[in-house]
């Protein structure tokens, strides 16, 4: 019953651990315990840092940096509008760039004349097909209190694959905005939002490609530039999956048809992981204005204009690679990954977060649980080997999926399951072993030598040898002949001292010869060989022990008992046969002992020592397993305990 209860308890705890990890897996990231989510972020950042090469440069993209040097030369940002207009005009005419993305916007009056504002307005309108303007959206009410601007501009058409609006979870939902003055925006102006997703540790790892605001959809600055480059007029959110590790896709559409296979993979929340797989070239805005940059170096490239100056603190964000990265570079690497899709020979940069990742991880968890439970059957050592191997295999395979297959799976849930299960199973096993040690020492400490007790204690199947079973064994009875009459003549303390010294030494001999003390019965001791540990030479070991016991008694008589005029005579009976051995008795009291006809025969043979001039007698089966040189056949003898005769042999010499 106790064993069944232990199994049930272990099953409940294992199921609880599995259930807790599965529940954690299905909880949205924003609702998970912060410290666990931080650990997942650390794992994500490590994979990103290991897989990114700093030597890779996007040759088609350049960042025009309104850096501190530019502001020192041209004045603090925001610059006079005519200066911004001049730089845009130079980029599109003198440098002949292919397109411009503005990670800056113009939400307020600068105090300049309207003529100067009109210069910028004219450039923005004239080159509307080559410029994407910025829009700052927020999902936090009243987060934007000033520099609001007048208008958002015109958004992009977005539909699902069925032609209906996409599900809400795939979109960012803005509640406020900061845009441009109306004079700079026309219905033809391309608009892109510039807000990344900031995680709870204040780092940027992902981006919502599309925000919904005021009944319109606004795609990200990089995505809007990509649409402009390809002439795509709308977006489609395709939630169909090509395979089990696939995810929803945001496709570029032209005239209601997909533009090839070009798309961005998004997760179940509509987010895309920012592919920090490359870096972009950056040039100072002042150098552009001063024309110190070789025009050929920018010709045909796509440029994004933003600021790395610390004075523009809102433009610097923390990422897995850098504690401070200009926000414009996020859109630059996004655009680089999009343009790479157009190159048939380029490796994909976007990571796919499978829509059914949770179910895949649950399946992996079940496999891991099964492996650990199988290892558990082989003991603590097997688990201490299997657990770390599983952990290492998961970490390596997870990184391989990330770096080679571009599949991003959460690392922590399965790691947590392995570690929690390993700790629980190992600790519970250690507690079981400790309890088994105490139980065995309590049961056998007085009857078995310490090495045997230790060996039994560490046996994995420690309860099997307690179960009653039939086994061939050798039983020994040793009785102090005439001791009852002697004890009546001696003081009780002398009797106790004699038996204590005698049985202490006899027990030592039995233990030395691998025997088990069954019990002490007044002036007699019973022992057996062949259990709880198997012994192929149980008869020989019992015979050796009997001869050694006679030697010990002789030594005690000479060295100790002679001083009290006492001479101990020990009669020993040995018999071999099949008996029942195990934890026998009642519910109130039980003991590890033997039972059967061979036991009764051993006791009867011991009593025959009073009628023969030999101190050690053995049954026929015992004698058959001993060397002929040490035995004397005494023939058959009748006993008072048994209804039939026994053939007995004297044991006369050392084995």
mmCIF file of C-alpha atoms in Angstrom, residues 172-389:
data_model
loop_
_atom_site.group_PDB
_atom_site.id
_atom_site.type_symbol
_atom_site.label_atom_id
_atom_site.label_comp_id
_atom_site.label_asym_id
_atom_site.label_seq_id
_atom_site.Cartn_x
_atom_site.Cartn_y
_atom_site.Cartn_z
ATOM 1 C CA UNK A 172 -1.324 47.328 -33.043
ATOM 2 C CA UNK A 173 -4.062 49.583 -31.772
ATOM 3 C CA UNK A 174 -3.122 53.236 -31.490
ATOM 4 C CA UNK A 175 -5.056 55.638 -29.276
ATOM 5 C CA UNK A 176 -3.040 58.774 -29.987
ATOM 6 C CA UNK A 177 -0.614 60.064 -32.591
ATOM 7 C CA UNK A 178 2.030 62.617 -33.397
ATOM 8 C CA UNK A 179 2.204 63.417 -37.086
ATOM 9 C CA UNK A 180 3.011 66.184 -39.483
ATOM 10 C CA UNK A 181 1.520 69.567 -40.169
ATOM 11 C CA UNK A 182 -1.207 69.415 -42.774
ATOM 12 C CA UNK A 183 0.773 71.578 -45.183
ATOM 13 C CA UNK A 184 3.351 68.793 -45.581
ATOM 14 C CA UNK A 185 0.945 65.934 -46.192
ATOM 15 C CA UNK A 186 -1.119 65.191 -49.282
ATOM 16 C CA UNK A 187 -3.358 62.222 -50.092
ATOM 17 C CA UNK A 188 -0.468 60.890 -52.203
ATOM 18 C CA UNK A 189 2.046 61.033 -49.318
ATOM 19 C CA UNK A 190 3.296 57.644 -48.204
ATOM 20 C CA UNK A 191 3.087 57.280 -44.410
ATOM 21 C CA UNK A 192 4.900 54.774 -42.189
ATOM 22 C CA UNK A 193 4.703 54.414 -38.419
ATOM 23 C CA UNK A 194 8.020 54.449 -36.539
ATOM 24 C CA UNK A 195 7.137 52.830 -33.190
ATOM 25 C CA UNK A 196 8.766 49.482 -32.279
ATOM 26 C CA UNK A 197 7.538 47.150 -29.534
ATOM 27 C CA UNK A 198 9.356 47.762 -26.255
ATOM 28 C CA UNK A 199 9.617 44.670 -24.045
ATOM 29 C CA UNK A 200 9.375 44.689 -20.253
ATOM 30 C CA UNK A 201 13.162 44.919 -19.958
ATOM 31 C CA UNK A 202 13.074 48.127 -22.070
ATOM 32 C CA UNK A 203 14.675 46.462 -25.103
ATOM 33 C CA UNK A 204 13.371 46.373 -28.658
ATOM 34 C CA UNK A 205 13.234 42.949 -30.294
ATOM 35 C CA UNK A 206 10.110 43.074 -32.422
ATOM 36 C CA UNK A 207 7.910 45.358 -34.426
ATOM 37 C CA UNK A 208 4.212 45.498 -35.225
ATOM 38 C CA UNK A 209 4.177 45.862 -39.023
ATOM 39 C CA UNK A 210 0.675 47.342 -38.994
ATOM 40 C CA UNK A 211 -1.099 49.682 -36.577
ATOM 41 C CA UNK A 212 -4.791 50.514 -36.626
ATOM 42 C CA UNK A 213 -5.754 54.067 -35.774
ATOM 43 C CA UNK A 214 -8.835 56.190 -36.424
ATOM 44 C CA UNK A 215 -10.291 53.624 -38.800
ATOM 45 C CA UNK A 216 -7.133 53.364 -40.919
ATOM 46 C CA UNK A 217 -4.193 50.940 -41.147
ATOM 47 C CA UNK A 218 -0.639 52.275 -41.051
ATOM 48 C CA UNK A 219 2.293 50.035 -41.919
ATOM 49 C CA UNK A 220 5.806 50.448 -40.539
ATOM 50 C CA UNK A 221 8.236 52.893 -42.165
ATOM 51 C CA UNK A 222 10.366 50.081 -43.615
ATOM 52 C CA UNK A 223 7.339 48.184 -44.910
ATOM 53 C CA UNK A 224 5.896 51.326 -46.475
ATOM 54 C CA UNK A 225 9.225 51.935 -48.235
ATOM 55 C CA UNK A 226 9.221 48.348 -49.514
ATOM 56 C CA UNK A 227 5.709 48.797 -50.870
ATOM 57 C CA UNK A 228 6.778 52.028 -52.535
ATOM 58 C CA UNK A 229 9.805 50.354 -54.125
ATOM 59 C CA UNK A 230 7.673 47.542 -55.591
ATOM 60 C CA UNK A 231 4.625 49.648 -56.348
ATOM 61 C CA UNK A 232 2.428 47.508 -54.068
ATOM 62 C CA UNK A 233 -0.848 49.267 -53.279
ATOM 63 C CA UNK A 234 -2.127 47.145 -50.376
ATOM 64 C CA UNK A 235 -1.345 44.440 -47.833
ATOM 65 C CA UNK A 236 -2.919 41.079 -47.120
ATOM 66 C CA UNK A 237 -2.714 39.103 -43.883
ATOM 67 C CA UNK A 238 -2.605 35.454 -44.926
ATOM 68 C CA UNK A 239 -3.245 33.144 -41.956
ATOM 69 C CA UNK A 240 -3.071 29.923 -43.971
ATOM 70 C CA UNK A 241 -0.111 27.662 -43.189
ATOM 71 C CA UNK A 242 2.061 25.730 -45.642
ATOM 72 C CA UNK A 243 3.404 23.354 -42.979
ATOM 73 C CA UNK A 244 3.296 22.798 -39.203
ATOM 74 C CA UNK A 245 6.197 25.169 -38.469
ATOM 75 C CA UNK A 246 4.752 27.940 -40.604
ATOM 76 C CA UNK A 247 3.272 31.219 -39.350
ATOM 77 C CA UNK A 248 0.837 33.844 -40.675
ATOM 78 C CA UNK A 249 2.276 36.068 -43.409
ATOM 79 C CA UNK A 250 1.848 39.716 -44.300
ATOM 80 C CA UNK A 251 1.891 39.769 -48.108
ATOM 81 C CA UNK A 252 2.433 42.655 -50.537
ATOM 82 C CA UNK A 253 -0.459 43.064 -52.975
ATOM 83 C CA UNK A 254 -0.806 44.825 -56.310
ATOM 84 C CA UNK A 255 -4.187 45.061 -57.989
ATOM 85 C CA UNK A 256 -5.578 42.429 -55.655
ATOM 86 C CA UNK A 257 -2.829 39.899 -56.453
ATOM 87 C CA UNK A 258 0.195 38.925 -54.352
ATOM 88 C CA UNK A 259 3.527 40.386 -55.470
ATOM 89 C CA UNK A 260 5.324 37.069 -55.974
ATOM 90 C CA UNK A 261 6.051 35.242 -52.730
ATOM 91 C CA UNK A 262 7.224 38.378 -50.938
ATOM 92 C CA UNK A 263 5.963 38.517 -47.367
ATOM 93 C CA UNK A 264 6.831 39.139 -43.725
ATOM 94 C CA UNK A 265 6.259 36.283 -41.241
ATOM 95 C CA UNK A 266 4.338 37.386 -38.149
ATOM 96 C CA UNK A 267 3.548 35.551 -34.918
ATOM 97 C CA UNK A 268 0.162 34.923 -33.332
ATOM 98 C CA UNK A 269 0.113 38.538 -32.085
ATOM 99 C CA UNK A 270 0.975 40.030 -35.461
ATOM 100 C CA UNK A 271 4.551 40.896 -34.446
ATOM 101 C CA UNK A 272 7.694 40.355 -36.508
ATOM 102 C CA UNK A 273 11.084 39.675 -34.949
ATOM 103 C CA UNK A 274 13.540 42.379 -35.992
ATOM 104 C CA UNK A 275 16.298 40.641 -38.019
ATOM 105 C CA UNK A 276 19.478 42.184 -36.590
ATOM 106 C CA UNK A 277 21.522 40.141 -39.073
ATOM 107 C CA UNK A 278 23.471 42.975 -40.597
ATOM 108 C CA UNK A 279 24.571 46.525 -40.074
ATOM 109 C CA UNK A 280 24.019 49.519 -42.284
ATOM 110 C CA UNK A 281 26.379 52.202 -43.488
ATOM 111 C CA UNK A 282 25.861 55.563 -41.833
ATOM 112 C CA UNK A 283 26.887 58.993 -43.141
ATOM 113 C CA UNK A 284 26.667 62.362 -41.431
ATOM 114 C CA UNK A 285 23.838 64.652 -42.531
ATOM 115 C CA UNK A 286 26.262 67.602 -42.471
ATOM 116 C CA UNK A 287 28.492 65.828 -45.013
ATOM 117 C CA UNK A 288 25.478 65.308 -47.259
ATOM 118 C CA UNK A 289 24.597 68.990 -47.084
ATOM 119 C CA UNK A 290 28.209 70.010 -47.717
ATOM 120 C CA UNK A 291 28.481 67.556 -50.643
ATOM 121 C CA UNK A 292 31.641 66.023 -49.220
ATOM 122 C CA UNK A 293 30.209 62.569 -49.895
ATOM 123 C CA UNK A 294 30.978 60.976 -53.262
ATOM 124 C CA UNK A 295 27.691 61.101 -55.180
ATOM 125 C CA UNK A 296 28.315 57.651 -56.671
ATOM 126 C CA UNK A 297 28.466 56.119 -53.185
ATOM 127 C CA UNK A 298 24.776 56.950 -52.620
ATOM 128 C CA UNK A 299 23.444 56.621 -56.141
ATOM 129 C CA UNK A 300 20.569 54.160 -56.428
ATOM 130 C CA UNK A 301 20.516 53.378 -52.727
ATOM 131 C CA UNK A 302 17.674 53.638 -50.255
ATOM 132 C CA UNK A 303 18.326 56.056 -47.442
ATOM 133 C CA UNK A 304 16.657 56.534 -44.089
ATOM 134 C CA UNK A 305 17.087 59.763 -42.217
ATOM 135 C CA UNK A 306 17.210 59.820 -38.416
ATOM 136 C CA UNK A 307 19.329 60.860 -35.477
ATOM 137 C CA UNK A 308 21.904 59.177 -33.245
ATOM 138 C CA UNK A 309 22.464 62.291 -31.112
ATOM 139 C CA UNK A 310 21.903 61.674 -27.415
ATOM 140 C CA UNK A 311 20.100 64.987 -27.231
ATOM 141 C CA UNK A 312 17.373 63.280 -29.258
ATOM 142 C CA UNK A 313 16.903 60.686 -26.513
ATOM 143 C CA UNK A 314 13.618 59.365 -27.907
ATOM 144 C CA UNK A 315 15.476 58.221 -31.034
ATOM 145 C CA UNK A 316 17.831 55.859 -29.137
ATOM 146 C CA UNK A 317 16.632 52.390 -28.138
ATOM 147 C CA UNK A 318 18.174 49.368 -26.439
ATOM 148 C CA UNK A 319 18.426 46.171 -28.504
ATOM 149 C CA UNK A 320 19.871 42.662 -27.983
ATOM 150 C CA UNK A 321 23.091 43.865 -29.647
ATOM 151 C CA UNK A 322 23.553 47.410 -28.394
ATOM 152 C CA UNK A 323 22.425 49.339 -25.318
ATOM 153 C CA UNK A 324 21.860 52.410 -27.508
ATOM 154 C CA UNK A 325 20.888 52.091 -31.145
ATOM 155 C CA UNK A 326 19.343 54.866 -33.265
ATOM 156 C CA UNK A 327 15.754 53.912 -33.946
ATOM 157 C CA UNK A 328 16.258 54.636 -37.635
ATOM 158 C CA UNK A 329 18.638 51.653 -37.842
ATOM 159 C CA UNK A 330 15.821 49.325 -36.802
ATOM 160 C CA UNK A 331 13.859 50.354 -39.886
ATOM 161 C CA UNK A 332 17.059 50.112 -41.939
ATOM 162 C CA UNK A 333 17.718 46.477 -40.987
ATOM 163 C CA UNK A 334 14.031 45.672 -41.495
ATOM 164 C CA UNK A 335 14.172 47.140 -44.999
ATOM 165 C CA UNK A 336 17.409 45.249 -45.665
ATOM 166 C CA UNK A 337 15.735 41.956 -44.747
ATOM 167 C CA UNK A 338 12.780 42.782 -46.994
ATOM 168 C CA UNK A 339 14.992 43.647 -49.950
ATOM 169 C CA UNK A 340 16.968 40.416 -49.394
ATOM 170 C CA UNK A 341 13.798 38.462 -50.218
ATOM 171 C CA UNK A 342 14.008 39.850 -53.726
ATOM 172 C CA UNK A 343 17.437 38.234 -54.191
ATOM 173 C CA UNK A 344 16.967 34.564 -55.055
ATOM 174 C CA UNK A 345 20.424 33.669 -53.776
ATOM 175 C CA UNK A 346 20.131 35.425 -50.414
ATOM 176 C CA UNK A 347 19.423 33.513 -47.236
ATOM 177 C CA UNK A 348 16.172 34.441 -45.459
ATOM 178 C CA UNK A 349 16.680 36.843 -42.580
ATOM 179 C CA UNK A 350 13.276 36.903 -40.918
ATOM 180 C CA UNK A 351 12.682 34.357 -38.161
ATOM 181 C CA UNK A 352 9.484 32.351 -38.251
ATOM 182 C CA UNK A 353 7.593 31.888 -34.994
ATOM 183 C CA UNK A 354 5.380 28.850 -35.740
ATOM 184 C CA UNK A 355 1.715 29.412 -35.029
ATOM 185 C CA UNK A 356 1.515 25.947 -33.442
ATOM 186 C CA UNK A 357 4.735 26.296 -31.462
ATOM 187 C CA UNK A 358 2.955 25.724 -28.151
ATOM 188 C CA UNK A 359 1.564 22.368 -29.247
ATOM 189 C CA UNK A 360 4.920 21.328 -30.640
ATOM 190 C CA UNK A 361 6.564 22.198 -27.330
ATOM 191 C CA UNK A 362 3.915 20.250 -25.394
ATOM 192 C CA UNK A 363 4.666 17.199 -27.557
ATOM 193 C CA UNK A 364 8.394 17.635 -26.854
ATOM 194 C CA UNK A 365 7.651 17.939 -23.148
ATOM 195 C CA UNK A 366 5.784 14.629 -23.180
ATOM 196 C CA UNK A 367 8.735 12.944 -24.900
ATOM 197 C CA UNK A 368 11.187 14.444 -22.402
ATOM 198 C CA UNK A 369 8.978 13.389 -19.502
ATOM 199 C CA UNK A 370 8.860 9.819 -20.819
ATOM 200 C CA UNK A 371 12.645 9.688 -21.250
ATOM 201 C CA UNK A 372 13.255 11.003 -17.729
ATOM 202 C CA UNK A 373 10.776 8.548 -16.217
ATOM 203 C CA UNK A 374 12.502 5.670 -18.004
ATOM 204 C CA UNK A 375 15.872 6.931 -16.754
ATOM 205 C CA UNK A 376 14.357 7.206 -13.286
ATOM 206 C CA UNK A 377 13.858 3.447 -13.261
ATOM 207 C CA UNK A 378 17.644 3.021 -13.484
ATOM 208 C CA UNK A 379 18.423 5.251 -10.544
ATOM 209 C CA UNK A 380 19.778 8.663 -9.656
ATOM 210 C CA UNK A 381 22.969 8.250 -11.684
ATOM 211 C CA UNK A 382 21.013 7.527 -14.847
ATOM 212 C CA UNK A 383 18.924 10.662 -14.334
ATOM 213 C CA UNK A 384 21.988 12.791 -13.591
ATOM 214 C CA UNK A 385 23.361 11.688 -16.971
ATOM 215 C CA UNK A 386 20.099 11.773 -18.937
ATOM 216 C CA UNK A 387 18.879 15.142 -17.618
ATOM 217 C CA UNK A 388 21.943 17.192 -18.649
ATOM 218 C CA UNK A 389 22.066 15.351 -21.984
#
